[in-house]
Each structure stands twice: as C-alpha cells, then as structure tokens.
mmCIF file of C-alpha atoms and ligand atoms in Angstrom:
data_model
loop_
_atom_site.group_PDB
_atom_site.id
_atom_site.type_symbol
_atom_site.label_atom_id
_atom_site.label_comp_id
_atom_site.label_asym_id
_atom_site.label_seq_id
_atom_site.Cartn_x
_atom_site.Cartn_y
_atom_site.Cartn_z
ATOM 1 C CA MET T 1 127.558 115.361 155.171
ATOM 2 C CA LYS T 2 128.198 115.836 151.476
ATOM 3 C CA MET T 3 126.816 119.166 150.293
ATOM 4 C CA HIS T 4 125.117 119.468 146.912
ATOM 5 C CA ASN T 5 125.507 122.995 145.567
ATOM 6 C CA PHE T 6 122.639 124.207 143.368
ATOM 7 C CA ASN T 7 123.379 127.925 143.741
ATOM 8 C CA ALA T 8 122.334 130.112 140.802
ATOM 9 C CA GLY T 9 125.535 132.133 140.638
ATOM 10 C CA PRO T 10 128.165 132.352 141.899
ATOM 11 C CA CYS T 11 127.881 128.602 142.006
ATOM 12 C CA CYS T 12 129.731 125.312 142.010
ATOM 13 C CA LEU T 13 133.100 125.191 140.255
ATOM 14 C CA PRO T 14 135.231 122.160 139.364
ATOM 15 C CA LYS T 15 137.137 120.987 142.456
ATOM 16 C CA GLN T 16 140.419 120.829 140.587
ATOM 17 C CA ALA T 17 140.051 124.502 139.593
ATOM 18 C CA ILE T 18 139.680 125.477 143.247
ATOM 19 C CA GLU T 19 142.634 123.328 144.327
ATOM 20 C CA SER T 20 145.035 124.622 141.684
ATOM 21 C CA THR T 21 143.990 128.212 142.416
ATOM 22 C CA ILE T 22 144.727 127.750 146.122
ATOM 23 C CA GLU T 23 148.193 126.531 145.151
ATOM 24 C CA ALA T 24 148.740 129.453 142.749
ATOM 25 C CA ILE T 25 147.708 131.967 145.402
ATOM 26 C CA ARG T 26 150.531 130.554 147.537
ATOM 27 C CA ASN T 27 153.058 130.152 144.749
ATOM 28 C CA PHE T 28 152.314 131.285 141.208
ATOM 29 C CA ASP T 29 154.101 129.471 138.392
ATOM 30 C CA ASN T 30 156.960 128.412 140.735
ATOM 31 C CA THR T 31 158.010 132.019 141.240
ATOM 32 C CA GLY T 32 157.802 131.792 145.034
ATOM 33 C CA ILE T 33 155.317 134.675 144.874
ATOM 34 C CA GLY T 34 151.549 134.335 145.044
ATOM 35 C CA LEU T 35 149.065 134.979 142.208
ATOM 36 C CA LEU T 36 147.530 137.936 144.061
ATOM 37 C CA GLU T 37 150.926 139.599 144.453
ATOM 38 C CA ILE T 38 152.446 139.454 140.971
ATOM 39 C CA SER T 39 152.451 142.113 138.260
ATOM 40 C CA HIS T 40 150.076 141.438 135.393
ATOM 41 C CA ARG T 41 152.965 142.353 133.075
ATOM 42 C CA THR T 42 155.098 139.351 134.037
ATOM 43 C CA PRO T 43 155.677 136.706 131.333
ATOM 44 C CA GLY T 44 154.059 134.018 133.512
ATOM 45 C CA TRP T 45 150.843 136.001 133.613
ATOM 46 C CA GLU T 46 150.944 136.852 129.929
ATOM 47 C CA ARG T 47 151.102 133.131 129.271
ATOM 48 C CA ILE T 48 147.968 132.541 131.402
ATOM 49 C CA MET T 49 146.136 135.283 129.463
ATOM 50 C CA ALA T 50 147.192 133.844 126.121
ATOM 51 C CA GLU T 51 146.275 130.286 127.141
ATOM 52 C CA THR T 52 142.888 131.399 128.467
ATOM 53 C CA GLU T 53 142.066 133.120 125.187
ATOM 54 C CA GLN T 54 143.354 130.101 123.264
ATOM 55 C CA MET T 55 141.121 127.728 125.228
ATOM 56 C CA TRP T 56 138.082 129.906 124.516
ATOM 57 C CA ARG T 57 138.938 129.842 120.813
ATOM 58 C CA GLU T 58 139.472 126.091 120.795
ATOM 59 C CA LEU T 59 136.462 125.128 122.882
ATOM 60 C CA LEU T 60 133.957 127.315 121.044
ATOM 61 C CA ASN T 61 135.695 127.202 117.690
ATOM 62 C CA ILE T 62 135.888 131.018 117.602
ATOM 63 C CA PRO T 63 137.062 132.305 114.204
ATOM 64 C CA GLU T 64 140.087 134.603 113.799
ATOM 65 C CA GLU T 65 137.942 137.615 112.926
ATOM 66 C CA TYR T 66 136.497 137.684 116.425
ATOM 67 C CA ALA T 67 138.180 139.295 119.429
ATOM 68 C CA VAL T 68 137.922 137.572 122.823
ATOM 69 C CA MET T 69 138.098 139.942 125.793
ATOM 70 C CA PHE T 70 138.096 139.507 129.564
ATOM 71 C CA LEU T 71 136.813 142.633 131.273
ATOM 72 C CA GLY T 72 135.567 143.816 134.655
ATOM 73 C CA GLY T 73 132.143 145.117 135.630
ATOM 74 C CA GLY T 74 129.999 142.030 135.150
ATOM 75 C CA ALA T 75 127.388 141.354 132.488
ATOM 76 C CA SER T 76 125.473 144.385 133.783
ATOM 77 C CA THR T 77 128.237 146.713 132.577
ATOM 78 C CA GLN T 78 127.958 145.119 129.149
ATOM 79 C CA PHE T 79 124.268 146.080 129.001
ATOM 80 C CA PHE T 80 125.341 149.667 128.258
ATOM 81 C CA THR T 81 128.769 148.958 126.750
ATOM 82 C CA VAL T 82 127.201 146.792 124.033
ATOM 83 C CA ALA T 83 124.762 149.568 123.121
ATOM 84 C CA ALA T 84 127.444 152.282 123.243
ATOM 85 C CA ASN T 85 129.555 150.352 120.723
ATOM 86 C CA MET T 86 126.854 148.857 118.493
ATOM 87 C CA LEU T 87 123.725 151.029 118.556
ATOM 88 C CA ASN T 88 123.523 153.914 116.101
ATOM 89 C CA LYS T 89 119.791 154.550 115.736
ATOM 90 C CA LYS T 90 117.707 151.605 116.810
ATOM 91 C CA ALA T 91 118.075 148.223 118.465
ATOM 92 C CA ALA T 92 115.658 145.309 118.907
ATOM 93 C CA TYR T 93 115.381 143.296 122.126
ATOM 94 C CA LEU T 94 113.635 140.046 122.992
ATOM 95 C CA GLN T 95 112.312 140.437 126.523
ATOM 96 C CA THR T 96 112.533 137.017 128.118
ATOM 97 C CA GLY T 97 113.286 138.019 131.703
ATOM 98 C CA VAL T 98 114.541 140.743 133.995
ATOM 99 C CA TRP T 99 118.096 140.501 132.681
ATOM 100 C CA ALA T 100 116.817 141.100 129.149
ATOM 101 C CA LYS T 101 114.671 143.968 130.417
ATOM 102 C CA LYS T 102 117.619 145.539 132.183
ATOM 103 C CA ALA T 103 119.741 145.234 129.046
ATOM 104 C CA ALA T 104 117.062 147.037 127.006
ATOM 105 C CA LYS T 105 116.768 149.770 129.625
ATOM 106 C CA GLU T 106 120.467 150.609 129.343
ATOM 107 C CA ALA T 107 120.369 150.588 125.538
ATOM 108 C CA LYS T 108 117.762 153.371 125.635
ATOM 109 C CA PHE T 109 120.524 155.782 126.682
ATOM 110 C CA TYR T 110 121.908 155.445 123.145
ATOM 111 C CA GLY T 111 118.908 155.254 120.842
ATOM 112 C CA GLU T 112 115.537 153.806 120.062
ATOM 113 C CA VAL T 113 114.788 150.394 121.506
ATOM 114 C CA GLU T 114 112.093 148.123 120.120
ATOM 115 C CA ILE T 115 110.909 145.247 122.294
ATOM 116 C CA VAL T 116 109.931 142.764 119.587
ATOM 117 C CA ALA T 117 108.209 140.392 122.005
ATOM 118 C CA SER T 118 107.945 139.801 125.729
ATOM 119 C CA SER T 119 106.820 136.940 127.945
ATOM 120 C CA GLU T 120 106.355 139.181 130.969
ATOM 121 C CA ASP T 121 102.589 138.449 130.828
ATOM 122 C CA LYS T 122 103.250 134.949 132.185
ATOM 123 C CA THR T 123 106.172 135.639 134.532
ATOM 124 C CA TYR T 124 108.601 134.885 131.689
ATOM 125 C CA SER T 125 107.712 131.191 131.799
ATOM 126 C CA TYR T 126 108.164 130.766 128.039
ATOM 127 C CA ILE T 127 110.215 132.077 125.114
ATOM 128 C CA PRO T 128 108.088 134.193 122.732
ATOM 129 C CA LYS T 129 107.798 132.814 119.206
ATOM 130 C CA ASN T 130 106.486 134.184 115.913
ATOM 131 C CA TYR T 131 107.836 137.702 116.275
ATOM 132 C CA THR T 132 109.327 139.842 113.547
ATOM 133 C CA ILE T 133 112.851 141.156 113.801
ATOM 134 C CA PRO T 134 112.980 144.682 112.329
ATOM 135 C CA THR T 135 115.591 144.714 109.582
ATOM 136 C CA ASP T 136 116.264 148.427 110.084
ATOM 137 C CA ALA T 137 117.625 147.836 113.592
ATOM 138 C CA ASP T 138 121.377 147.805 114.225
ATOM 139 C CA TYR T 139 121.127 144.545 116.138
ATOM 140 C CA PHE T 140 118.814 142.031 117.794
ATOM 141 C CA HIS T 141 119.591 141.256 121.440
ATOM 142 C CA ILE T 142 118.663 137.976 123.112
ATOM 143 C CA THR T 143 119.312 136.388 126.508
ATOM 144 C CA THR T 144 119.945 132.748 125.672
ATOM 145 C CA ASN T 145 119.302 131.401 129.170
ATOM 146 C CA ASN T 146 116.931 133.058 131.586
ATOM 147 C CA THR T 147 118.560 132.197 134.884
ATOM 148 C CA ILE T 148 115.644 133.253 137.081
ATOM 149 C CA TYR T 149 112.778 131.605 135.165
ATOM 150 C CA GLY T 150 114.465 128.471 133.821
ATOM 151 C CA THR T 151 113.833 129.041 130.122
ATOM 152 C CA GLU T 152 116.464 128.773 127.414
ATOM 153 C CA ILE T 153 116.930 129.381 123.704
ATOM 154 C CA LYS T 154 118.804 126.145 123.110
ATOM 155 C CA TYR T 155 119.818 126.705 119.502
ATOM 156 C CA ASP T 156 121.667 129.308 117.425
ATOM 157 C CA MET T 157 118.954 131.229 115.616
ATOM 158 C CA ASP T 158 119.096 132.608 112.114
ATOM 159 C CA CYS T 159 118.864 136.370 112.310
ATOM 160 C CA PRO T 160 118.625 138.851 109.413
ATOM 161 C CA ILE T 161 120.579 141.494 111.389
ATOM 162 C CA ASN T 162 123.504 141.407 113.821
ATOM 163 C CA LEU T 163 122.668 139.002 116.632
ATOM 164 C CA ILE T 164 123.902 139.872 120.131
ATOM 165 C CA ALA T 165 123.548 137.399 122.984
ATOM 166 C CA ASP T 166 123.871 137.569 126.738
ATOM 167 C CA MET T 167 125.096 134.019 127.408
ATOM 168 C CA SER T 168 125.962 134.577 131.064
ATOM 169 C CA SER T 169 124.296 131.426 132.281
ATOM 170 C CA ASP T 170 124.677 128.911 129.468
ATOM 171 C CA ILE T 171 128.016 129.682 127.826
ATOM 172 C CA MET T 172 130.131 126.523 127.367
ATOM 173 C CA SER T 173 127.139 124.320 128.186
ATOM 174 C CA ARG T 174 126.709 123.271 124.552
ATOM 175 C CA PRO T 175 128.476 123.784 121.208
ATOM 176 C CA VAL T 176 127.687 127.251 119.827
ATOM 177 C CA ASP T 177 127.977 128.400 116.224
ATOM 178 C CA VAL T 178 129.806 131.640 117.004
ATOM 179 C CA LYS T 179 129.619 132.778 113.366
ATOM 180 C CA LYS T 180 125.879 133.319 113.783
ATOM 181 C CA TYR T 181 126.541 136.031 116.364
ATOM 182 C CA ALA T 182 127.953 139.532 116.087
ATOM 183 C CA LEU T 183 128.711 139.600 119.779
ATOM 184 C CA ILE T 184 128.413 137.248 122.754
ATOM 185 C CA TYR T 185 128.953 138.365 126.335
ATOM 186 C CA GLY T 186 128.379 137.292 129.891
ATOM 187 C CA GLY T 187 129.542 137.226 133.478
ATOM 188 C CA ALA T 188 131.826 134.274 134.208
ATOM 189 C CA GLN T 189 130.225 133.343 137.511
ATOM 190 C CA LYS T 190 127.645 130.859 136.227
ATOM 191 C CA ASN T 191 129.578 128.446 134.040
ATOM 192 C CA VAL T 192 133.162 129.515 133.427
ATOM 193 C CA GLY T 193 134.586 130.879 136.660
ATOM 194 C CA PRO T 194 134.051 133.157 139.625
ATOM 195 C CA ALA T 195 132.518 136.639 139.791
ATOM 196 C CA GLY T 196 134.812 139.458 138.705
ATOM 197 C CA VAL T 197 135.493 138.686 135.063
ATOM 198 C CA THR T 198 133.214 139.198 132.065
ATOM 199 C CA PHE T 199 133.784 137.670 128.640
ATOM 200 C CA VAL T 200 133.081 139.496 125.387
ATOM 201 C CA ILE T 201 133.420 137.825 121.981
ATOM 202 C CA VAL T 202 132.922 140.270 119.117
ATOM 203 C CA ARG T 203 133.405 140.311 115.359
ATOM 204 C CA LYS T 204 136.101 142.959 115.027
ATOM 205 C CA ASP T 205 134.907 144.516 111.756
ATOM 206 C CA LEU T 206 131.719 145.664 113.508
ATOM 207 C CA LEU T 207 133.609 147.944 115.885
ATOM 208 C CA GLY T 208 134.153 151.647 115.347
ATOM 209 C CA LYS T 209 130.918 152.045 113.369
ATOM 210 C CA VAL T 210 128.947 154.230 115.804
ATOM 211 C CA GLU T 211 128.917 157.979 115.392
ATOM 212 C CA ARG T 212 129.249 158.947 119.053
ATOM 213 C CA PRO T 213 132.588 159.446 120.768
ATOM 214 C CA LEU T 214 133.295 156.721 123.319
ATOM 215 C CA GLN T 215 135.154 156.876 126.600
ATOM 216 C CA THR T 216 138.400 154.907 126.383
ATOM 217 C CA MET T 217 137.296 152.109 128.699
ATOM 218 C CA VAL T 218 133.865 151.810 127.043
ATOM 219 C CA ASP T 219 135.323 151.491 123.526
ATOM 220 C CA TYR T 220 135.868 147.782 122.823
ATOM 221 C CA ARG T 221 138.768 148.649 120.551
ATOM 222 C CA THR T 222 140.760 149.702 123.608
ATOM 223 C CA HIS T 223 140.682 146.115 124.823
ATOM 224 C CA CYS T 224 141.443 144.365 121.537
ATOM 225 C CA PRO T 225 143.992 146.535 119.757
ATOM 226 C CA GLU T 226 144.951 145.235 116.310
ATOM 227 C CA GLU T 227 148.666 145.700 116.838
ATOM 228 C CA GLN T 228 148.739 143.770 120.096
ATOM 229 C CA LYS T 229 148.476 140.024 120.473
ATOM 230 C CA ASN T 230 147.390 139.974 124.070
ATOM 231 C CA HIS T 231 143.923 141.350 124.613
ATOM 232 C CA SER T 232 142.375 142.765 127.764
ATOM 233 C CA MET T 233 145.590 144.275 129.099
ATOM 234 C CA PHE T 234 144.867 147.987 128.680
ATOM 235 C CA ASN T 235 144.435 148.270 132.426
ATOM 236 C CA THR T 236 144.857 145.735 135.210
ATOM 237 C CA PRO T 237 142.669 142.759 134.311
ATOM 238 C CA PRO T 238 140.829 140.812 137.061
ATOM 239 C CA VAL T 239 143.826 138.531 137.507
ATOM 240 C CA SER T 240 142.553 136.092 140.127
ATOM 241 C CA ALA T 241 139.156 135.626 138.443
ATOM 242 C CA ILE T 242 140.828 135.010 135.080
ATOM 243 C CA PHE T 243 143.124 132.456 136.688
ATOM 244 C CA VAL T 244 140.132 130.488 138.022
ATOM 245 C CA MET T 245 138.550 130.737 134.558
ATOM 246 C CA HIS T 246 141.773 129.344 133.061
ATOM 247 C CA GLU T 247 141.610 126.365 135.422
ATOM 248 C CA THR T 248 137.882 125.899 134.811
ATOM 249 C CA LEU T 249 138.367 125.797 131.040
ATOM 250 C CA LYS T 250 141.183 123.294 131.472
ATOM 251 C CA TRP T 251 138.664 121.086 133.261
ATOM 252 C CA VAL T 252 136.129 121.590 130.454
ATOM 253 C CA LYS T 253 138.788 120.556 127.938
ATOM 254 C CA GLU T 254 139.737 117.463 129.930
ATOM 255 C CA ASN T 255 136.086 116.456 130.144
ATOM 256 C CA GLY T 256 135.242 116.337 126.480
ATOM 257 C CA GLY T 257 135.014 120.046 125.704
ATOM 258 C CA VAL T 258 131.627 121.622 125.036
ATOM 259 C CA GLU T 259 130.338 118.377 123.496
ATOM 260 C CA GLY T 260 131.234 116.618 126.744
ATOM 261 C CA MET T 261 129.507 119.360 128.751
ATOM 262 C CA TYR T 262 126.455 119.105 126.499
ATOM 263 C CA LYS T 263 126.148 115.363 127.152
ATOM 264 C CA ARG T 264 126.565 115.807 130.914
ATOM 265 C CA ASN T 265 124.052 118.648 130.974
ATOM 266 C CA CYS T 266 121.424 116.775 128.939
ATOM 267 C CA ALA T 267 121.703 113.781 131.277
ATOM 268 C CA LYS T 268 121.361 115.930 134.412
ATOM 269 C CA ALA T 269 118.441 117.971 133.054
ATOM 270 C CA GLU T 270 116.608 114.860 131.847
ATOM 271 C CA LEU T 271 117.008 113.153 135.216
ATOM 272 C CA LEU T 272 115.589 116.116 137.123
ATOM 273 C CA TYR T 273 112.779 117.065 134.722
ATOM 274 C CA ASN T 274 111.683 113.424 134.526
ATOM 275 C CA GLU T 275 111.348 113.360 138.286
ATOM 276 C CA ILE T 276 109.420 116.649 138.357
ATOM 277 C CA ASP T 277 107.017 115.263 135.743
ATOM 278 C CA ARG T 278 106.671 111.913 137.509
ATOM 279 C CA ASN T 279 106.414 113.142 141.102
ATOM 280 C CA SER T 280 102.825 114.075 141.983
ATOM 281 C CA MET T 281 103.944 116.630 144.580
ATOM 282 C CA PHE T 282 105.876 118.933 142.212
ATOM 283 C CA VAL T 283 105.308 120.748 138.912
ATOM 284 C CA GLY T 284 107.709 122.571 136.622
ATOM 285 C CA THR T 285 107.082 126.279 135.966
ATOM 286 C CA ALA T 286 108.632 126.724 132.499
ATOM 287 C CA ALA T 287 106.958 125.771 129.209
ATOM 288 C CA LYS T 288 108.226 122.273 128.384
ATOM 289 C CA GLU T 289 109.713 123.121 125.000
ATOM 290 C CA ASP T 290 111.648 126.057 126.497
ATOM 291 C CA ARG T 291 112.988 124.306 129.581
ATOM 292 C CA SER T 292 116.502 125.349 130.525
ATOM 293 C CA ARG T 293 119.261 122.758 130.907
ATOM 294 C CA MET T 294 120.943 125.048 133.415
ATOM 295 C CA ASN T 295 118.255 126.282 135.818
ATOM 296 C CA VAL T 296 115.415 123.940 136.694
ATOM 297 C CA CYS T 297 112.433 125.727 138.290
ATOM 298 C CA PHE T 298 109.617 123.885 140.030
ATOM 299 C CA VAL T 299 106.948 124.495 142.646
ATOM 300 C CA MET T 300 104.682 122.354 144.842
ATOM 301 C CA ALA T 301 101.824 120.845 142.829
ATOM 302 C CA PRO T 302 98.270 122.144 143.439
ATOM 303 C CA GLY T 303 97.051 120.775 146.747
ATOM 304 C CA TYR T 304 100.545 120.543 148.206
ATOM 305 C CA GLU T 305 101.385 124.261 148.391
ATOM 306 C CA ASP T 306 101.510 124.137 152.192
ATOM 307 C CA LYS T 307 104.364 121.615 152.018
ATOM 308 C CA GLN T 308 106.849 124.066 150.507
ATOM 309 C CA ASP T 309 108.651 124.980 153.739
ATOM 310 C CA ALA T 310 108.670 121.356 154.813
ATOM 311 C CA PHE T 311 110.361 120.247 151.600
ATOM 312 C CA MET T 312 112.896 123.063 151.864
ATOM 313 C CA ALA T 313 113.828 121.927 155.387
ATOM 314 C CA PHE T 314 113.826 118.252 154.337
ATOM 315 C CA ALA T 315 116.188 118.991 151.432
ATOM 316 C CA LYS T 316 118.454 121.145 153.571
ATOM 317 C CA GLU T 317 118.848 118.349 156.106
ATOM 318 C CA ARG T 318 120.076 116.159 153.244
ATOM 319 C CA GLY T 319 122.729 118.601 152.076
ATOM 320 C CA MET T 320 120.895 120.464 149.282
ATOM 321 C CA VAL T 321 122.165 124.028 149.011
ATOM 322 C CA GLY T 322 120.711 126.951 147.066
ATOM 323 C CA ILE T 323 117.439 125.420 145.838
ATOM 324 C CA LYS T 324 115.198 128.305 146.879
ATOM 325 C CA GLY T 325 113.498 129.776 143.832
ATOM 326 C CA HIS T 326 113.855 133.447 142.929
ATOM 327 C CA ARG T 327 111.243 135.527 144.742
ATOM 328 C CA SER T 328 109.474 136.379 141.460
ATOM 329 C CA VAL T 329 108.849 132.688 140.667
ATOM 330 C CA GLY T 330 108.737 131.165 144.155
ATOM 331 C CA GLY T 331 109.172 127.479 144.877
ATOM 332 C CA PHE T 332 112.484 125.927 143.962
ATOM 333 C CA ARG T 333 115.270 126.371 141.468
ATOM 334 C CA ALA T 334 118.103 123.920 141.048
ATOM 335 C CA SER T 335 120.952 125.375 139.023
ATOM 336 C CA ILE T 336 122.799 122.494 137.431
ATOM 337 C CA TYR T 337 125.652 124.229 135.631
ATOM 338 C CA ASN T 338 128.593 122.422 134.012
ATOM 339 C CA ALA T 339 130.440 121.703 137.258
ATOM 340 C CA CYS T 340 127.382 120.199 138.964
ATOM 341 C CA GLU T 341 127.677 116.399 138.921
ATOM 342 C CA LEU T 342 125.037 113.829 137.988
ATOM 343 C CA GLU T 343 125.312 112.476 141.547
ATOM 344 C CA ASP T 344 124.282 115.885 142.916
ATOM 345 C CA VAL T 345 121.147 115.825 140.766
ATOM 346 C CA GLN T 346 120.539 112.202 141.767
ATOM 347 C CA ALA T 347 120.713 113.239 145.426
ATOM 348 C CA LEU T 348 118.030 115.894 144.828
ATOM 349 C CA VAL T 349 115.859 113.399 142.933
ATOM 350 C CA ASP T 350 116.217 110.863 145.792
ATOM 351 C CA CYS T 351 115.215 113.597 148.184
ATOM 352 C CA MET T 352 112.065 114.411 146.155
ATOM 353 C CA GLN T 353 111.105 110.729 145.985
ATOM 354 C CA GLU T 354 111.614 110.207 149.692
ATOM 355 C CA PHE T 355 109.563 113.316 150.465
ATOM 356 C CA GLU T 356 106.733 112.049 148.288
ATOM 357 C CA LYS T 357 106.702 108.670 150.069
ATOM 358 C CA LEU T 358 106.530 110.315 153.481
ATOM 359 C CA ASN T 359 104.004 113.019 152.684
ATOM 360 C CA LYS T 360 101.556 111.832 150.075
HETATM 361 C C1 PLP O 401 123.702 136.717 136.325
HETATM 362 C C2 PLP O 401 123.250 137.274 135.046
HETATM 363 C C3 PLP O 401 123.492 138.610 134.688
HETATM 364 C C4 PLP O 401 124.156 139.607 135.608
HETATM 365 O O1 PLP O 401 125.501 139.380 135.689
HETATM 366 P P1 PLP O 401 126.455 140.336 136.548
HETATM 367 O O2 PLP O 401 127.807 139.813 136.187
HETATM 368 O O3 PLP O 401 126.090 140.125 137.985
HETATM 369 O O4 PLP O 401 126.227 141.723 136.122
HETATM 370 C C5 PLP O 401 123.089 139.030 133.428
HETATM 371 N N1 PLP O 401 122.470 138.189 132.577
HETATM 372 C C6 PLP O 401 122.207 136.906 132.894
HETATM 373 C C7 PLP O 401 121.529 136.018 131.915
HETATM 374 C C8 PLP O 401 122.586 136.407 134.143
HETATM 375 O O5 PLP O 401 122.333 135.130 134.463
#
C-alpha cells in the first residue's frame, strides 16, 4: 500500500534527496569514504557547505549584507540565542501559539518582554490583528506559521522596528522579502531537511550591538566571521543533516524554486480546505483568513464527534500517516509541506469523501 505521510515534523522529504543521501553515506563525492566518516575540513565538504549557502541565497534572494548560518540545537536553541544577541532592554512578541510563547519565555532571561497580542483565548485559532508594536523595543518577534494550530502569517509585514521571524514550518514555501526582516530562523525538519540543523539568516550590521558579554557559541559573530567565506564552520557542523538540506534545496530549485513551491502549496491547501468546507462531517479549526498552507487542522463537525476514532482507523487503513491533531487542538492535522504531493492530498480528500458516503 502506498503511504501518504502527513507528519508535522520531522516529515516527508523529496525522494531524490533521500536516495542521493543514501548513496553519499556509502560513498561521498567519489572518495570511496562515506559522508558520515569524512572530515568537515575536506574540500568536498567545503563545496557542499558553499553550495548549500548559495542555494539559500538564490532561492530566497538573500542580499549580501545578510549572513546565512547552519547551526545545531534546533529552533528552540534560537529562542534564547536570538534574545542574547539582539535584546538590550526590551523586546515585543506576538503570541500566536506555544512556540511563540516559548520563544518569549526564553527572551525574558535577557530583558523586558512585551506580549503585544495573544490568541491564547481561543486556542490560538487566529492571528491577532490591530495591535501596536512598541517603537522603543529592540525587535518584534513573530512565528510566521503556527504548526500546531494551523494558522499562518502569509505575507511579509511592514514593521517599524527590527522584525524577527521563526519560520521553522513555512520557510521556502513561498517567496519571502528577506529585506523586511532583521533575522529569520528555524529548524530544518519541516520544509528544508531533517532534524539536526537550524538555519539563521541575519543582517550582519545588527550584530555586536548588545551590552552583555556572550559565550563564544552563543555569539552569532562566531559563526559568520567577516574574514572567512565559509560560515558555520567554527565547530563541527551537523554534516549529515546539512547534506540532506543540500539535496532538498536542489529539489526545490529543480521544481521551480520558491515560486514553484508556492504554486504547489496553494493547490494542495485549496484542495484540502475545499473538501473540509464541503464535507458535512468535518470542520476546520482555524479562522479562514489565517488558514495555514502548511498545516491543515480539522475536527469532526457537531453531531459527528463520536466518529473521530472511526475516521482515524478508516484513514489509517488507506495509508494516511500522521494525521492525528496535536492534543491541544484535537481532531486531525494534515501537514502538507513542500515535499508532500498533490496526489497525497487527493488521497486524503478521497478518504474523507468515502467516509462521508458510508457514515452520513
Ligand atoms: C517545530 C517548531 C519549533 C521547534 O523546533 P526544534 O527544532 O524542535 O527546536 C519551533 N517553532 C516552530 C514554528 C516549529 O514548528
């Protein structure tokens, strides 16, 4: 049976990225030695690092004045690293989910944190609007896609102060105007690779402005030294994860770049949301205007709540994987990241239609 992977992260990756990684683990760059067994100081590896950075720059049109870094520790490590490097007195946070809340919590170690708005009152089912960004804050932090609740800020906002974004779960899903951001970060394991590598894109002139001393590894400048072309090589980088990211970005490039991804993602999201809205047995949980193109959350419609387990079993029998909703939302969540194919979404839609016919 063909499996349809809707896992929220780690999640589906392009098949060709998996295949070429398997080959590289056996024999990296025709050296006769495997990827996991080489030194990260070999020229072959330095080329992979340089190409990976180059693809990021090309795909997202990242200007020269920004550094692109590949670090360890996951997005969660960036919650405090961002604040350590960027927060002098006060920072503003938009609380659109638990990831945003966790980011704000870590920032409090370094200064005052103002939560400008929160949608916690309604289980983060919408993106707050009509809030005021304090202009005396060092930065405004947003989470562009709220992986758990299926809401997304789908545009690059105008911000009077430095804008910092956790783009863990929607990076490379659409064109982004990088110049509108001071810093963009995220874990790779939703859209650009496996767990183990974290990307950080930062405008270099904003670094070194905080008054506190920073530990070497926490200081971004350690990882993007001016005098060195290759970034992220201060210590051993997460070699295997970066290799998979390299192969994943190659696939993105070959499939129309971020514009191509955007088209694919719009088509998949439209197909699934249309079915949720049409099908009398299901309802979406996120406010329509804030619906995520990456994580689609839905529950059984009123009157059909007792069918939840039955649908889960029905879907599982038909090869659907990872559609259980997060415990805080319940119901179902289909994560339809870049590498998810339209035919996977179609299979889920067919499944929902068949279930409706049999159970209504
Ligand atoms: C998954 C996720 C995180 C956490 O990432 P880790 O790499 O596991 O620390 C943070 N923010 C968002 C938006 C996420 O989706």
